């Protein structure tokens, strides 16, 4: 018996998905959640074999949930209707077992779940084709500055870490905002995370 937790923000879809999977005797739905936080607690409490999660959950998103579950015994299956560059790469880094389109049929989903339990990874081909990584426009120094910004450091603190003047740091930040086409530091951090660009760099 394959024990499953499902996380889906829309209650009707959540119930329909659970009902469909429950029709098959080798699956058991052991929990349903409408937010990422609820799903994380459920996985911790009931220890399912698989957590199926929508990528766009209320609160904690599906990718963040996958990252939180990485390294545990629960396999993560992402369902998405989005074709977004950077999402697939981030899912791979989080160690998800399957990355599937919501346009997939029920039989395709069930086959993927069984494949995941046998140790295989399953990715919807259309999502793969549209997930070619977009080149990061930032220089190595700009990446270092943005990483420190994401770590909560002030302009003065960044200047100290990188041995730069505050004016130079401000210039770097202005360049980062322009290249990423965002209005402020928070948007720069969010955009870089979505693209899978905000990774640690040696400082």
XYZ file of C-alpha atoms in Angstrom:
203
model
C 0.000 0.000 0.000
C 1.397 3.390 -1.069
C 0.511 6.024 1.550
C -0.033 9.530 0.168
C -0.488 13.080 1.436
C -1.916 15.585 -1.051
C -1.392 19.365 -0.843
C -3.599 21.477 -3.116
C -4.837 25.022 -2.480
C -8.195 24.561 -4.189
C -10.458 22.379 -2.067
C -12.492 21.024 -4.982
C -9.374 19.907 -6.847
C -7.930 18.484 -3.631
C -11.003 16.369 -2.973
C -11.278 15.263 -6.614
C -7.633 14.208 -6.768
C -7.910 12.310 -3.493
C -11.095 10.555 -4.634
C -9.542 9.528 -7.955
C -6.401 8.079 -6.370
C -8.429 6.299 -3.663
C -10.263 4.288 -6.318
C -7.110 2.213 -6.746
C -6.414 -0.407 -4.104
C -2.641 0.065 -3.990
C -2.989 3.682 -2.799
C -4.149 5.110 0.521
C -4.735 8.841 1.111
C -3.503 9.465 4.662
C -3.808 13.247 4.668
C -5.033 16.285 2.726
C -3.726 19.849 3.098
C -4.615 23.218 1.595
C -1.369 25.009 2.533
C 2.299 24.169 2.562
C 2.465 24.529 6.318
C -0.385 22.032 6.785
C 1.314 19.615 4.397
C 4.651 19.841 6.215
C 2.955 19.066 9.543
C 1.019 16.177 7.998
C 4.130 14.629 6.486
C 5.896 14.924 9.842
C 2.958 13.392 11.718
C 1.800 10.578 9.432
C 5.039 9.821 7.531
C 3.586 9.031 4.094
C 5.501 7.420 1.241
C 4.670 10.265 -1.169
C 3.609 13.897 -0.862
C 1.847 15.222 -3.962
C 1.944 19.017 -3.950
C 0.774 21.822 -6.184
C 3.613 24.205 -6.991
C 1.543 27.285 -6.046
C 0.205 26.568 -2.571
C -1.071 29.326 -0.267
C 1.600 30.269 2.266
C 4.609 28.002 1.864
C 4.889 27.195 -1.853
C 5.298 23.701 -3.219
C 8.969 24.156 -4.067
C 9.758 25.405 -0.571
C 7.875 22.434 0.848
C 9.978 20.119 -1.326
C 13.136 21.806 -0.084
C 12.025 21.346 3.521
C 11.341 17.647 2.894
C 14.620 17.003 1.055
C 16.632 14.187 2.553
C 13.667 12.581 4.304
C 11.917 9.320 3.526
C 8.893 10.992 1.886
C 9.138 11.300 -1.900
C 7.811 14.566 -3.367
C 5.716 14.792 -6.536
C 5.183 18.316 -7.887
C 2.071 19.139 -9.930
C 2.065 22.387 -11.879
C 0.130 24.225 -14.553
C 3.001 26.723 -14.852
C 5.792 26.699 -17.391
C 8.290 28.894 -15.554
C 12.003 28.979 -16.253
C 13.914 28.262 -13.069
C 11.170 26.271 -11.355
C 12.236 22.930 -12.819
C 15.889 23.535 -11.924
C 14.919 24.421 -8.376
C 12.747 21.300 -8.143
C 15.672 19.137 -9.238
C 17.900 20.761 -6.632
C 15.231 19.997 -4.015
C 15.406 16.323 -4.988
C 11.803 15.908 -6.156
C 10.910 12.484 -7.503
C 8.450 13.739 -10.117
C 7.628 17.054 -11.799
C 4.326 16.683 -13.626
C 1.945 18.855 -15.605
C -1.598 19.250 -14.302
C -2.657 18.562 -17.879
C -1.486 14.964 -17.439
C -4.230 12.350 -17.397
C -5.131 10.341 -14.310
C -3.505 7.173 -15.643
C -0.281 9.058 -16.315
C -0.282 10.361 -12.739
C -0.925 6.918 -11.258
C 1.821 5.402 -13.400
C 4.203 8.142 -12.242
C 3.369 7.483 -8.580
C 4.102 3.783 -8.972
C 7.333 4.560 -10.829
C 8.411 6.931 -8.069
C 7.913 4.194 -5.482
C 10.146 1.886 -7.512
C 12.937 4.448 -7.315
C 12.576 6.154 -10.695
C 12.188 9.873 -11.389
C 9.466 11.129 -13.712
C 9.316 14.490 -15.500
C 6.678 15.739 -17.950
C 8.474 16.202 -21.271
C 6.703 19.475 -22.115
C 7.863 21.042 -18.860
C 11.414 19.901 -19.545
C 11.394 21.389 -23.030
C 10.300 24.783 -21.747
C 12.630 24.849 -18.767
C 15.938 25.624 -20.433
C 17.853 27.707 -17.900
C 17.943 31.436 -18.546
C 21.409 32.928 -18.315
C 22.078 34.925 -15.156
C 22.823 38.522 -16.249
C 24.718 39.394 -13.055
C 28.478 39.507 -12.744
C 30.239 37.459 -10.072
C 30.615 40.560 -7.884
C 26.932 41.444 -8.302
C 26.022 37.880 -7.317
C 28.124 38.261 -4.163
C 26.417 41.561 -3.321
C 22.923 40.138 -3.886
C 23.699 37.079 -1.772
C 24.697 39.365 1.103
C 21.562 41.466 0.572
C 19.499 38.266 0.772
C 21.307 37.462 4.014
C 19.927 40.658 5.529
C 23.125 42.708 5.503
C 23.014 46.500 5.181
C 24.925 48.514 2.597
C 27.547 49.376 5.207
C 27.915 45.728 6.274
C 28.263 44.592 2.660
C 30.929 47.228 2.102
C 32.843 45.867 5.083
C 32.610 42.241 3.984
C 33.690 42.936 0.400
C 36.148 45.734 1.268
C 34.301 48.268 -0.884
C 33.021 51.776 -0.268
C 29.329 52.249 0.510
C 28.961 54.231 -2.703
C 30.372 51.360 -4.736
C 27.980 48.923 -3.065
C 25.050 51.228 -3.839
C 26.180 51.339 -7.475
C 26.292 47.545 -7.595
C 22.791 47.318 -6.128
C 21.459 49.847 -8.657
C 23.000 47.783 -11.444
C 21.447 44.603 -10.058
C 17.975 46.174 -9.975
C 18.372 47.439 -13.532
C 19.589 44.108 -14.922
C 16.848 42.132 -13.183
C 14.220 44.738 -14.129
C 12.898 45.071 -10.593
C 12.143 48.042 -8.356
C 13.772 47.111 -5.063
C 15.996 44.648 -3.226
C 13.145 42.374 -2.157
C 11.964 41.942 -5.743
C 15.563 41.242 -6.807
C 15.839 38.477 -4.223
C 12.472 36.951 -5.208
C 13.269 37.034 -8.930
C 16.701 35.484 -8.424
C 15.267 32.705 -6.257
C 12.590 31.931 -8.862
C 15.259 31.690 -11.552
C 17.454 29.484 -9.402
C 20.220 32.100 -9.460
C 20.535 32.837 -5.765
C 23.138 30.231 -4.843
C 26.069 30.581 -2.415
C 29.212 32.116 -3.815
C 32.613 32.160 -2.144
C 33.170 35.467 -0.325
